[in-house]
CSV table of C-alpha atoms and ligand atoms in Angstrom, one decimal:
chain,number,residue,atom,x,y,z
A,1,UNK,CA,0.0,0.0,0.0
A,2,UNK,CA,0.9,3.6,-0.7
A,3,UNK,CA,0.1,7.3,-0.4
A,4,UNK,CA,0.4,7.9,-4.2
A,5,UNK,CA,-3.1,8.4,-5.1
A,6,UNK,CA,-5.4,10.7,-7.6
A,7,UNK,CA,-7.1,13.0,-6.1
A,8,UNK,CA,-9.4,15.1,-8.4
A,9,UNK,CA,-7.8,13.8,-11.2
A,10,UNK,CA,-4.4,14.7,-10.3
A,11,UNK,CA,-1.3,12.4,-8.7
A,12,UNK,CA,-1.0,13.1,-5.4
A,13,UNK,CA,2.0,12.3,-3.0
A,14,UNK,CA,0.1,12.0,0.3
A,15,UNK,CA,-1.6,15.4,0.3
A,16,UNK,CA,0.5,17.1,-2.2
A,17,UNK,CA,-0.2,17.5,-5.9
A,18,UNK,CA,2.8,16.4,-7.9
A,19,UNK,CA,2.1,18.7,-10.8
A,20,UNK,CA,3.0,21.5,-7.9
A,21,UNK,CA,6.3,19.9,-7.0
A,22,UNK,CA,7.1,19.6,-10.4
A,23,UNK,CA,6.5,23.2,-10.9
A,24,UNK,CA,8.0,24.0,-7.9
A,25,UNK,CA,11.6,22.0,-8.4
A,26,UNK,CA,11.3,21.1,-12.1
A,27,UNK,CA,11.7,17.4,-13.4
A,28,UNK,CA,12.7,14.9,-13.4
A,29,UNK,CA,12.6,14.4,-9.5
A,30,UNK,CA,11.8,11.6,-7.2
A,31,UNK,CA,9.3,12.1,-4.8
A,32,UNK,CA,9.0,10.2,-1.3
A,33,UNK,CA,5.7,9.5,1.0
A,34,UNK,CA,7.0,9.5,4.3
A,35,UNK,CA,3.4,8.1,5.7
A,36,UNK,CA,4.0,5.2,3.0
A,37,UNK,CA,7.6,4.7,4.4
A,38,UNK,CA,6.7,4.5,7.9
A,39,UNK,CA,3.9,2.3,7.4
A,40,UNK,CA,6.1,-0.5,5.2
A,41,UNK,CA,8.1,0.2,8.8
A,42,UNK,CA,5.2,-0.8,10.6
A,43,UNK,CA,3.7,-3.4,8.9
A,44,UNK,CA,7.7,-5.2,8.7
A,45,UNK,CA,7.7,-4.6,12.8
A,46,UNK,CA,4.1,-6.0,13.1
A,47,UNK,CA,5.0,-9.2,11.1
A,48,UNK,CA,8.2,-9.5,13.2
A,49,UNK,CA,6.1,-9.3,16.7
A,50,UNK,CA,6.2,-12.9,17.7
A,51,UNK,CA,10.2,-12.8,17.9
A,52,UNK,CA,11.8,-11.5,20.8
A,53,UNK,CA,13.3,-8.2,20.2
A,54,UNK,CA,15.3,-8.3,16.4
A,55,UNK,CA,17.4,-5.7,14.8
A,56,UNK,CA,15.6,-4.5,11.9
A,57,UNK,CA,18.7,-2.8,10.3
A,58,UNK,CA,17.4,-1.2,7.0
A,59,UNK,CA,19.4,-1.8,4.3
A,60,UNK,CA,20.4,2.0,3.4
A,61,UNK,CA,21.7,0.9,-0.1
A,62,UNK,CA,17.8,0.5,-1.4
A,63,UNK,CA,17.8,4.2,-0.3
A,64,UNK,CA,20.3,6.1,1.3
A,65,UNK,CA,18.6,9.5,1.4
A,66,UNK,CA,19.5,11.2,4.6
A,67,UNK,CA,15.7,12.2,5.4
A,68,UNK,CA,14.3,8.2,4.3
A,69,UNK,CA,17.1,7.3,7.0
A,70,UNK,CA,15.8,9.5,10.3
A,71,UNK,CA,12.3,8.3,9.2
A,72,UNK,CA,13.2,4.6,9.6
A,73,UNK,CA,15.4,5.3,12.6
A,74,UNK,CA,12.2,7.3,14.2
A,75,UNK,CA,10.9,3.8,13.7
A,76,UNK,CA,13.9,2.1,15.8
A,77,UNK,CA,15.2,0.5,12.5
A,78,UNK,CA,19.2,-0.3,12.5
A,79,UNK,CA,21.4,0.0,9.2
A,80,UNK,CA,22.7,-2.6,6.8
A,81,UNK,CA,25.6,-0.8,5.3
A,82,UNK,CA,27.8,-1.8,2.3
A,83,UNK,CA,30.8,1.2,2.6
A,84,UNK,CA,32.4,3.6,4.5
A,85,UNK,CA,30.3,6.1,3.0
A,86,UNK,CA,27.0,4.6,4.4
A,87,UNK,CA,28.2,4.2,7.7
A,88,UNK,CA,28.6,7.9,7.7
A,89,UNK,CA,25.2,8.8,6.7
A,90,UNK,CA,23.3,6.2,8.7
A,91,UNK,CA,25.7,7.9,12.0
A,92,UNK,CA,24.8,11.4,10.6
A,93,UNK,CA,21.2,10.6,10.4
A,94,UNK,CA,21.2,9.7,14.3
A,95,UNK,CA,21.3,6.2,13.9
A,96,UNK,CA,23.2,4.8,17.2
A,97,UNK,CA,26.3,2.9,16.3
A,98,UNK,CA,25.3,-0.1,18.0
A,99,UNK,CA,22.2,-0.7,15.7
A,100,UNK,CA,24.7,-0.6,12.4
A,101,UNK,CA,25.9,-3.5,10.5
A,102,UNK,CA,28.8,-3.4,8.3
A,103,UNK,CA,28.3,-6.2,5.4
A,104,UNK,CA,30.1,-6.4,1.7
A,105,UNK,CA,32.7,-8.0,0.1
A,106,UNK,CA,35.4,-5.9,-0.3
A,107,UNK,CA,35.1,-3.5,2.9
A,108,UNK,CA,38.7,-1.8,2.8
A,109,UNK,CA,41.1,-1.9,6.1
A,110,UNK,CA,40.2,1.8,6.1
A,111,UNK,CA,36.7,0.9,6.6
A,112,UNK,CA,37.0,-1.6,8.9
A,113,UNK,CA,39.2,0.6,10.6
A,114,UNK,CA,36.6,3.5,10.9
A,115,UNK,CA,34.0,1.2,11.3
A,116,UNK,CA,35.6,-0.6,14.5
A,117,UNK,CA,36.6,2.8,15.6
A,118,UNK,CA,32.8,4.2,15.7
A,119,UNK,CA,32.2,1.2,17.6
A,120,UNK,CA,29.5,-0.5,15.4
A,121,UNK,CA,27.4,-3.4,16.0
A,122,UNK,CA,28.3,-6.1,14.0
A,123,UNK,CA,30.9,-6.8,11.0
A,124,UNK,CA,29.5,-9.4,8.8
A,125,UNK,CA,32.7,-11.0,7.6
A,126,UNK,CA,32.3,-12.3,3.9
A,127,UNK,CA,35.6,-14.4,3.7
A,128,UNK,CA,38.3,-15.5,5.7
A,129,UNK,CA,40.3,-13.7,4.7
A,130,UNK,CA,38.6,-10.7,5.7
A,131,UNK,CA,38.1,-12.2,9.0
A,132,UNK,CA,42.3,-12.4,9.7
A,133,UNK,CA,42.5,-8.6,8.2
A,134,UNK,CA,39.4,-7.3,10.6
A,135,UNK,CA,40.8,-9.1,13.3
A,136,UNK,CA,44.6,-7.7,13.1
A,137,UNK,CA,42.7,-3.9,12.5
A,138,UNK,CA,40.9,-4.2,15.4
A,139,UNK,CA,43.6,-5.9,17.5
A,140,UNK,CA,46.0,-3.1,16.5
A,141,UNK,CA,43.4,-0.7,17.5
A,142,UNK,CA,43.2,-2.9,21.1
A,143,UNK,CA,39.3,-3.6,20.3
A,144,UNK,CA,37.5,-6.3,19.9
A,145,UNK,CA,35.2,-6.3,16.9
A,146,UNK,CA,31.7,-7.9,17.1
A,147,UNK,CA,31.4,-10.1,13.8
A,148,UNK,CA,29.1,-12.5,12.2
A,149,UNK,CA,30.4,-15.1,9.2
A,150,UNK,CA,28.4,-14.5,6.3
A,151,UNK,CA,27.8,-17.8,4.8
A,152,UNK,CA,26.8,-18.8,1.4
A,153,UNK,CA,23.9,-21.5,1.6
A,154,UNK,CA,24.1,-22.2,-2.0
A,155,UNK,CA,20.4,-22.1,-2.7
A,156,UNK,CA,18.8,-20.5,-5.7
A,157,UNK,CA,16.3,-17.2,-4.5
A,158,UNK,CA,14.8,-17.5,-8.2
A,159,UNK,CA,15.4,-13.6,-8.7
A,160,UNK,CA,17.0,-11.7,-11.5
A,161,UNK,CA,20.9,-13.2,-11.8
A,162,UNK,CA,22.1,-9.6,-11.4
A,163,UNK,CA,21.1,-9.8,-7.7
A,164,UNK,CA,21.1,-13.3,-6.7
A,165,UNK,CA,23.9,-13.2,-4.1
A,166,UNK,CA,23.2,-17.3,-2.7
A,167,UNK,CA,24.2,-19.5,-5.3
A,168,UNK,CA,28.1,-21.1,-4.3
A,169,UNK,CA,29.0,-19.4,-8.1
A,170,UNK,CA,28.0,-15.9,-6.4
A,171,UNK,CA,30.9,-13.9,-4.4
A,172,UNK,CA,29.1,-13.4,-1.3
A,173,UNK,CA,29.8,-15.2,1.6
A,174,UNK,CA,32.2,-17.9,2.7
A,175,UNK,CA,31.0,-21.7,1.3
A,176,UNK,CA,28.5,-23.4,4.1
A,177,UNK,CA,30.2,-26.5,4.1
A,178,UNK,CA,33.2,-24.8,5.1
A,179,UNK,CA,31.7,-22.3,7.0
A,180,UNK,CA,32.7,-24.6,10.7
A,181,UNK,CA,36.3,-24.7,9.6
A,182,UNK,CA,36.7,-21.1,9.0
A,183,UNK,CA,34.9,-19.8,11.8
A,184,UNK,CA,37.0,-21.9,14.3
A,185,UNK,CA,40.1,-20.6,12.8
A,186,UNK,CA,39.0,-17.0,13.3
A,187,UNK,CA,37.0,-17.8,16.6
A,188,UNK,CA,40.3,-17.5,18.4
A,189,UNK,CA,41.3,-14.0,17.5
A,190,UNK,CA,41.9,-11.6,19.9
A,191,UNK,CA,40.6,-8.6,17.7
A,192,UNK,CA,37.5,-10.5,17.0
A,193,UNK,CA,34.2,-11.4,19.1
A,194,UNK,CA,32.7,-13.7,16.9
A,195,UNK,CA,29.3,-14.2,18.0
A,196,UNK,CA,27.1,-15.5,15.1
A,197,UNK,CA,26.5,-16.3,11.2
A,198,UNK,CA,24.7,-14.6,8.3
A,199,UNK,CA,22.7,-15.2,5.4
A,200,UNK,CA,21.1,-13.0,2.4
A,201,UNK,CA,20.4,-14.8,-0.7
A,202,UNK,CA,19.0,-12.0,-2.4
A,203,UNK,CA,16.9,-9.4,-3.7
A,204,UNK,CA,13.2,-9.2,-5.1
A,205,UNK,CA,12.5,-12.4,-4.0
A,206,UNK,CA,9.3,-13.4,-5.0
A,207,UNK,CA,9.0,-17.0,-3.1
A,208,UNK,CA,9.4,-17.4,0.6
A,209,UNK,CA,10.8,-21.3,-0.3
A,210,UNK,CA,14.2,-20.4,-1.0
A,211,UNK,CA,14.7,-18.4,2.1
A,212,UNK,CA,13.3,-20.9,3.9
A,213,UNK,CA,15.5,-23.3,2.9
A,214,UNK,CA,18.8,-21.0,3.3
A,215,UNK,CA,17.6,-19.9,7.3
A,216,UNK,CA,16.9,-24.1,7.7
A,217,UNK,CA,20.6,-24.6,6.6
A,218,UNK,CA,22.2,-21.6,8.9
A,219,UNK,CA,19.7,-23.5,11.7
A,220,UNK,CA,22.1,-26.6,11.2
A,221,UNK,CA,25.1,-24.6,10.8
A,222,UNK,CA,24.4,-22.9,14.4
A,223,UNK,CA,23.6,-26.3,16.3
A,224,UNK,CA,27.1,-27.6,14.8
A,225,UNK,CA,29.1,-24.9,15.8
A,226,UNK,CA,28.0,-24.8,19.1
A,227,UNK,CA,28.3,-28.6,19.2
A,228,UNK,CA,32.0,-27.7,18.1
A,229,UNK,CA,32.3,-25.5,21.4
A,230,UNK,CA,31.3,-22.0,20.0
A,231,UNK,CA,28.9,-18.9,21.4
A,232,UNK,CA,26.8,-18.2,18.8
A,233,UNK,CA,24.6,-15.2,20.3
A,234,UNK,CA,23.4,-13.7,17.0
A,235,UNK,CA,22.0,-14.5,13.5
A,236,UNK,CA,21.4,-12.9,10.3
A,237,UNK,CA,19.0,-13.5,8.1
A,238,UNK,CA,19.5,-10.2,5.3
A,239,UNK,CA,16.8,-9.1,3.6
A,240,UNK,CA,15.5,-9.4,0.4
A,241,UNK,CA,11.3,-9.7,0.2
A,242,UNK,CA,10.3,-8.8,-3.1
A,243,UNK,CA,7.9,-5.9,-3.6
A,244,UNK,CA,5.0,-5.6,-6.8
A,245,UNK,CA,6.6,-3.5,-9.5
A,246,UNK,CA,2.8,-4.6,-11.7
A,247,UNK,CA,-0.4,-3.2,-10.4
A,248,UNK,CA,-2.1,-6.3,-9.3
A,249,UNK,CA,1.6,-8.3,-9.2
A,250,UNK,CA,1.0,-10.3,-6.1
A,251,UNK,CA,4.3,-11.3,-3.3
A,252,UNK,CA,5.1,-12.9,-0.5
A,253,UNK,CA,3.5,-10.6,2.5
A,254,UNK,CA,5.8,-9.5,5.5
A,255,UNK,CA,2.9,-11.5,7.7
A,256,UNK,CA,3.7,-14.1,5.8
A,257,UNK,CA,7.2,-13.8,6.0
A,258,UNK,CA,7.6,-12.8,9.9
A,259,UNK,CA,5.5,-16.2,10.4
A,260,UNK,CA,7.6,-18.6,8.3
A,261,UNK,CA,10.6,-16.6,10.3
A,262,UNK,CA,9.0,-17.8,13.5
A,263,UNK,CA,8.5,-20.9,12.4
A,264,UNK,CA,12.0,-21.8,11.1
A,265,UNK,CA,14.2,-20.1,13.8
A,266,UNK,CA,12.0,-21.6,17.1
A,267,UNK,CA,14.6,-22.5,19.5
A,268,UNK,CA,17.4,-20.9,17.9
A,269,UNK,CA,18.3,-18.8,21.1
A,270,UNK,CA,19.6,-16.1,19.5
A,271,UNK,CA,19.1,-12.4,18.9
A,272,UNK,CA,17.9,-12.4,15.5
A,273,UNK,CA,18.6,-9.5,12.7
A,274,UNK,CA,16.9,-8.1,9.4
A,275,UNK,CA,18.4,-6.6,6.9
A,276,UNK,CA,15.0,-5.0,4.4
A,277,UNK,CA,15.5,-2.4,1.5
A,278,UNK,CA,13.0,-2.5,-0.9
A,279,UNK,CA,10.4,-3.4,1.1
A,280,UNK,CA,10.4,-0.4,2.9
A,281,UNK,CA,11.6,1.9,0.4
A,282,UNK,CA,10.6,0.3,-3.1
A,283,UNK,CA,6.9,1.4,-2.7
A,284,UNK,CA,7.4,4.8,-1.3
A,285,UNK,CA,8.7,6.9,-4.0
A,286,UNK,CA,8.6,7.7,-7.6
A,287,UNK,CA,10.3,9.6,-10.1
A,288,UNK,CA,8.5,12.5,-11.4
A,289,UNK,CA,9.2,13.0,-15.3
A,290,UNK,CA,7.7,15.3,-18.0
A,291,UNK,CA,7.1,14.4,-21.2
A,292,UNK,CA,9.4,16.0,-24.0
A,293,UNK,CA,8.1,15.3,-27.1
A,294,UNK,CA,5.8,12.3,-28.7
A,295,UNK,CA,7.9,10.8,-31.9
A,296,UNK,CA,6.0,9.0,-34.3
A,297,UNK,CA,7.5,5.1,-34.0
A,298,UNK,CA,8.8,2.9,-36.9
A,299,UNK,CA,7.5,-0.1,-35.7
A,300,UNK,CA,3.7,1.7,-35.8
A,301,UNK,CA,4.2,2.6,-32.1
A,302,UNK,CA,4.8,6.0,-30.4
A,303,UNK,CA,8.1,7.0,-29.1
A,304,UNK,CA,7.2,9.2,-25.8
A,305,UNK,CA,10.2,10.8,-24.9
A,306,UNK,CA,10.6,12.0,-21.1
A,307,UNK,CA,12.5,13.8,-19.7
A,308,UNK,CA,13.9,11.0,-17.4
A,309,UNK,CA,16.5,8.5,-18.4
A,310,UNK,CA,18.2,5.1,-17.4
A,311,UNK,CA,21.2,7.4,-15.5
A,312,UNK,CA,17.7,8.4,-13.0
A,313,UNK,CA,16.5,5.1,-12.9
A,314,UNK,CA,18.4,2.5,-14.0
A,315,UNK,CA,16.7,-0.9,-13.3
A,316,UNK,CA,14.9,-0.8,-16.8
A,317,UNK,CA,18.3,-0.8,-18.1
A,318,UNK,CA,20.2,-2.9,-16.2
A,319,UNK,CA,17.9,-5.9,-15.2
A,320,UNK,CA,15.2,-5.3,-17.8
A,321,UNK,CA,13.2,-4.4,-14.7
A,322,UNK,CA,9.0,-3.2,-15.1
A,323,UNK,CA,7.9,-0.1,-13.3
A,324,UNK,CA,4.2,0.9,-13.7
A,325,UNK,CA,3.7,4.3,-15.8
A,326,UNK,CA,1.1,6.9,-15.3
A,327,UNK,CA,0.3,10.0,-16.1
A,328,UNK,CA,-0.2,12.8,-13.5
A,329,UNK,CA,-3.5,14.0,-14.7
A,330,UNK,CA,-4.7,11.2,-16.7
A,331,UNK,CA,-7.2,12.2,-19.5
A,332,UNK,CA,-8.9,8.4,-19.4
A,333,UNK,CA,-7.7,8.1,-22.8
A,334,UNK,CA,-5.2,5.4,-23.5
A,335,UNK,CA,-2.2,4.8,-26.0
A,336,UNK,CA,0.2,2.1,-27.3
A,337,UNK,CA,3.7,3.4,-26.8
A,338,UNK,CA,7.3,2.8,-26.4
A,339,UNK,CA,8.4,4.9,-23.4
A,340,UNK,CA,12.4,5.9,-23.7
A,341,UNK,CA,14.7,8.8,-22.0
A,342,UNK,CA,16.7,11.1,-23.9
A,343,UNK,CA,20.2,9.4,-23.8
A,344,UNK,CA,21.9,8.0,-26.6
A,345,UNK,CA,21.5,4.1,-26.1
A,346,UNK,CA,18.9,2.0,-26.5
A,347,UNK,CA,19.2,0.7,-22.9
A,348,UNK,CA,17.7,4.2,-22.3
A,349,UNK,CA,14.0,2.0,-23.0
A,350,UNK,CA,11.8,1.8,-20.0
A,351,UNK,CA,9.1,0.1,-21.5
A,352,UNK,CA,7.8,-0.9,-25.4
A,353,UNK,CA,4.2,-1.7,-26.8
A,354,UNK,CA,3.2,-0.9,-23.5
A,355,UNK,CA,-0.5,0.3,-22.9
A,356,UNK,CA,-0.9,4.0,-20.9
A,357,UNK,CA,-2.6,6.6,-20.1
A,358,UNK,CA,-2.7,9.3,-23.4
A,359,UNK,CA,-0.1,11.6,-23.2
A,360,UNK,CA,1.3,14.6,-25.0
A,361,UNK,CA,4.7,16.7,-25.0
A,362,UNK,CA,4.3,18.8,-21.5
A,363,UNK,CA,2.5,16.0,-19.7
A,364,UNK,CA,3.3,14.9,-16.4
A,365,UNK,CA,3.9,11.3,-15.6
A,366,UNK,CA,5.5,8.9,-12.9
A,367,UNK,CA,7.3,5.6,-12.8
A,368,UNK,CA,5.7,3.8,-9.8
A,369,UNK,CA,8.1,1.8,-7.0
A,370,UNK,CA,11.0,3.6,-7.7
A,371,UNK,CA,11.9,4.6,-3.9
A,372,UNK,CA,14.6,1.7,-3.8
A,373,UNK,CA,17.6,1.1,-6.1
A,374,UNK,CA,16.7,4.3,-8.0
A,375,UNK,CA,18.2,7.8,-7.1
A,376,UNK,CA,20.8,5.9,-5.3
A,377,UNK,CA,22.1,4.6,-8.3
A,378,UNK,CA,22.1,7.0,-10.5
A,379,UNK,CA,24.8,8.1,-12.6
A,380,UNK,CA,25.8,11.7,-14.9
A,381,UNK,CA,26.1,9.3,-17.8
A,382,UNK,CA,25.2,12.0,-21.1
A,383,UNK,CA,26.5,14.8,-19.0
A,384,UNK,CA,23.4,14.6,-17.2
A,385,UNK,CA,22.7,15.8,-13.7
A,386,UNK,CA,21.6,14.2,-10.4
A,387,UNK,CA,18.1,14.6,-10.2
A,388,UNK,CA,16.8,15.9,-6.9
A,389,UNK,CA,14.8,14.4,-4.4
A,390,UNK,CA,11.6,15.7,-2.3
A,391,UNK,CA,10.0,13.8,0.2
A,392,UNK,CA,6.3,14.5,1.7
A,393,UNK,CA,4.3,14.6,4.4
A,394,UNK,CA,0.9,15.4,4.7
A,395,UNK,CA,0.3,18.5,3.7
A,396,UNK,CA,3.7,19.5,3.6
A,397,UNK,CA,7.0,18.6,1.4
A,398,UNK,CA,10.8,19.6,1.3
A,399,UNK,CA,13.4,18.9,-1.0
A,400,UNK,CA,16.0,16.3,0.7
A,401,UNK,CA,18.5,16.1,-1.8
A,402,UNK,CA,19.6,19.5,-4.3
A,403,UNK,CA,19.2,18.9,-8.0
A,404,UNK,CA,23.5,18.5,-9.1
A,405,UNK,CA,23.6,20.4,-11.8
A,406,UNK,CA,26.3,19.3,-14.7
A,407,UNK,CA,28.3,22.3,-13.9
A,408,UNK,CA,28.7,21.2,-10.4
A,409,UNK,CA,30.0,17.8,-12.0
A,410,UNK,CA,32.1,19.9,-14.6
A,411,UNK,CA,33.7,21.7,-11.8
A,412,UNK,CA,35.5,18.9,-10.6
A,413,UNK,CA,37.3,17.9,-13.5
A,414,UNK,CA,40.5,19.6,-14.8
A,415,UNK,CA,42.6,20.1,-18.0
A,416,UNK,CA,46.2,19.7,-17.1
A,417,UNK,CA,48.3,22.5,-18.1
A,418,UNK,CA,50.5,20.0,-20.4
A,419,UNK,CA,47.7,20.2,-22.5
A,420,UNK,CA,46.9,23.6,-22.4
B,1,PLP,C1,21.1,-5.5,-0.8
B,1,PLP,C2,21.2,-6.1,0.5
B,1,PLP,C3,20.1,-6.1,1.4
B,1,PLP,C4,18.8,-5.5,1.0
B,1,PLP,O1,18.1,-6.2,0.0
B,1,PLP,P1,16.6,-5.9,-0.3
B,1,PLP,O2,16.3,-6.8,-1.4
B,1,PLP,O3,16.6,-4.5,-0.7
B,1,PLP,O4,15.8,-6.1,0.9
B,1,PLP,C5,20.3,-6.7,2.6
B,1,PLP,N1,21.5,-7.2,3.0
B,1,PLP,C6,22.5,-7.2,2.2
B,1,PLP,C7,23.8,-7.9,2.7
B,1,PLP,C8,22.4,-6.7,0.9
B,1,PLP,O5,23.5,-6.7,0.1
């Protein structure tokens, strides 16, 4: 559910008419509903209820927007982060280092090193030899860092390749059947508390099997180890739950979800943590566009260009991915169309043959579920800006991240004088 609703024929964002914020801050521009963010926030808490008190550490790389982030802590979510720059804004945005955990592949010793020295919650160490480096930063530091062994499950979350992160072929994790062997070899590090395991199979997962399977495996994973003498105090079990991109696209609920959770980890004794993105962000934006011009297609269908393209939102581009598309102030007239963005690839395609709402050069349109994986990743590709970011509530709205204009962009680059 979401606040993204017509109201007297016009898009709204909560209470606020998106034709004024496009007036107001041009286009394109993604637009956040903090009542639709807190209530995904909610609803994920609600399904979690029967478990005794989790870490819910929102996964700031589905949206890292400094504003999104103090709504979800207001919530008392945590922070997945995936770099040194995360870890920054999830501190900056009040989020008690305690409640962050550090996860990736290839976090640097600098990281580490900043990380242990901010004190945060958990490392989730992706391979061993990660763990040894961790463990001589911290022990150089005279700390101990908190850390969980990310393991590898090898089981197939039946997503999009591009972000399936559980199959052994996949770089994420250390293998499960060695995962016993590696963590005794770290267990006795000085610079290390190592305190539990971790599992996230991946993203936009549209069956709650898969999961099911990998949490059963970390379940045996945790009886052995602490049949092979170790404390395990903690587990992980990422995030991941898909979200409907099609109007009418049904998926696995959080309820749903939270209950199989129960199910699986009974008698785990454990603290257990949660690692969502899209599922609390996916839903509550969109990305505000205008129409440029309508070109006659050569395949019979309309070209409607807007003014957004695949460096805004890239999932079109890079997984092929659907976003619903509709028009601000729909006229209840419909059209066949091919829907592209200015840049000069054909990648720059977010949707072909697709039936939508009538629209001209001027109109007003939005590409639905964009709030996670989409201003976070985009890029200046075409000498193109970073579009700007607005979130609302009620009544009210702000703008939560400035529109970086390509002269900003240019002002970073330089012409050395040997080529003067
Ligand atoms: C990307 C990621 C997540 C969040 O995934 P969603 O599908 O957005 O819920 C959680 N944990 C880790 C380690 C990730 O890499």
């Amino acid at each position: 559910m979401d606040h993204f609703t017509l109201q007297d024929g016009v898009l709204h964002a909560e209470q606020v008419a998106l034709s004024l914020i496009a007036d107001a801050v041009g286009t394109p521009v993604y637009v956040y509903s903090r009542a639709t963010l807190e209530r995904h926030a909610q609803v994920f808490k609600q399904a979690l209820g029967a478990l005794d008190n989790p870490l819910i550490a929102y996964a700031l790389k589905s949206n890292p927007n400094l504003a999104v982030v103090r709504v979800l802590r207001q919530q008392g979510f945590g922070a997945d982060v995936v770099s040194g720059g995360e870890m920054q804004r999830a501190l900056m945005a009040g989020i008690a280092a305690e409640d962050i955990v550090f996860s990736g592949v290839g976090k640097t010793a600098r990281e580490m090193a900043d990380g242990v020295a901010a004190g945060i919650g958990q490392f989730n160490i992706e391979s061993e030899e990660e763990g040894f480096e961790l463990a001589a930063v911290a022990e150089s530091m005279g700390k101990r860092a908190n850390a969980s062994l990310r393991v590898n499950p090898d089981v197939d979350a039946g997503t999009h390749e591009k972000i399936s992160t559980g199959k052994a072929e996949n770089k994420f994790g250390v293998p499960i059947h060695r995962a016993g062997e590696i963590f005794a070899n770290l267990a006795n590090k000085p610079g290390l508390n190592l305190r539990g395991v971790a599992v996230h199979i991946g993203s936009q997962l549209s069956d709650l099997a898969p999961m099911e399977t990998a949490f059963a495996k970390l379940g045996t994973l945790i009886a052995g180890l602490r049949g092979a003498g170790h404390a395990i105090s903690h587990a992980d079990l990422g995030g991941g739950l898909g979200v409907p991109y099609k109007a009418g696209e049904i998926m696995p609920s959080p309820a749903d979800y939270g209950a199989m959770v129960a199910r699986v980890t009974k008698g785990w004794d454990v603290r257990l943590i949660f690692e969502p993105g899209r599922v609390i962000s996916g839903n509550a934006g969109v990305l505000l566009t205008r129409v440029v011009r309508v070109k006659r297609g050569g395949n019979g269908d309309p070209f409607v260009i807007v003014d957004a393209a695949m460096n805004d939102l890239a999932r079109p581009a890079l997984y092929g991915a659907w976003h619903d598309f509709v028009a601000v102030a729909p006229s209840g007239e419909r059209m066949t169309a091919n829907v592209v963005g200015p840049i000069c690839e054909t990648g720059d395609t977010f949707a072909m043959g697709r039936d939508i709402d009538a629209l001209e050069a001027g109109d007003l349109a939005i590409f639905r579920t964009a709030g996670a994986y989409g201003a976070t990743m985009a890029s200046s590709y075409n000498s193109r800006g970073f579009v700007p970011e607005v979130m609302v509530d009620g009544d009210r709205w702000a703008v939560v991240a400035e529109r970086i204009e390509p002269a900003a962009i240019l002002a970073a680059e330089k012409v050395p004088d040997w080529l003067e």
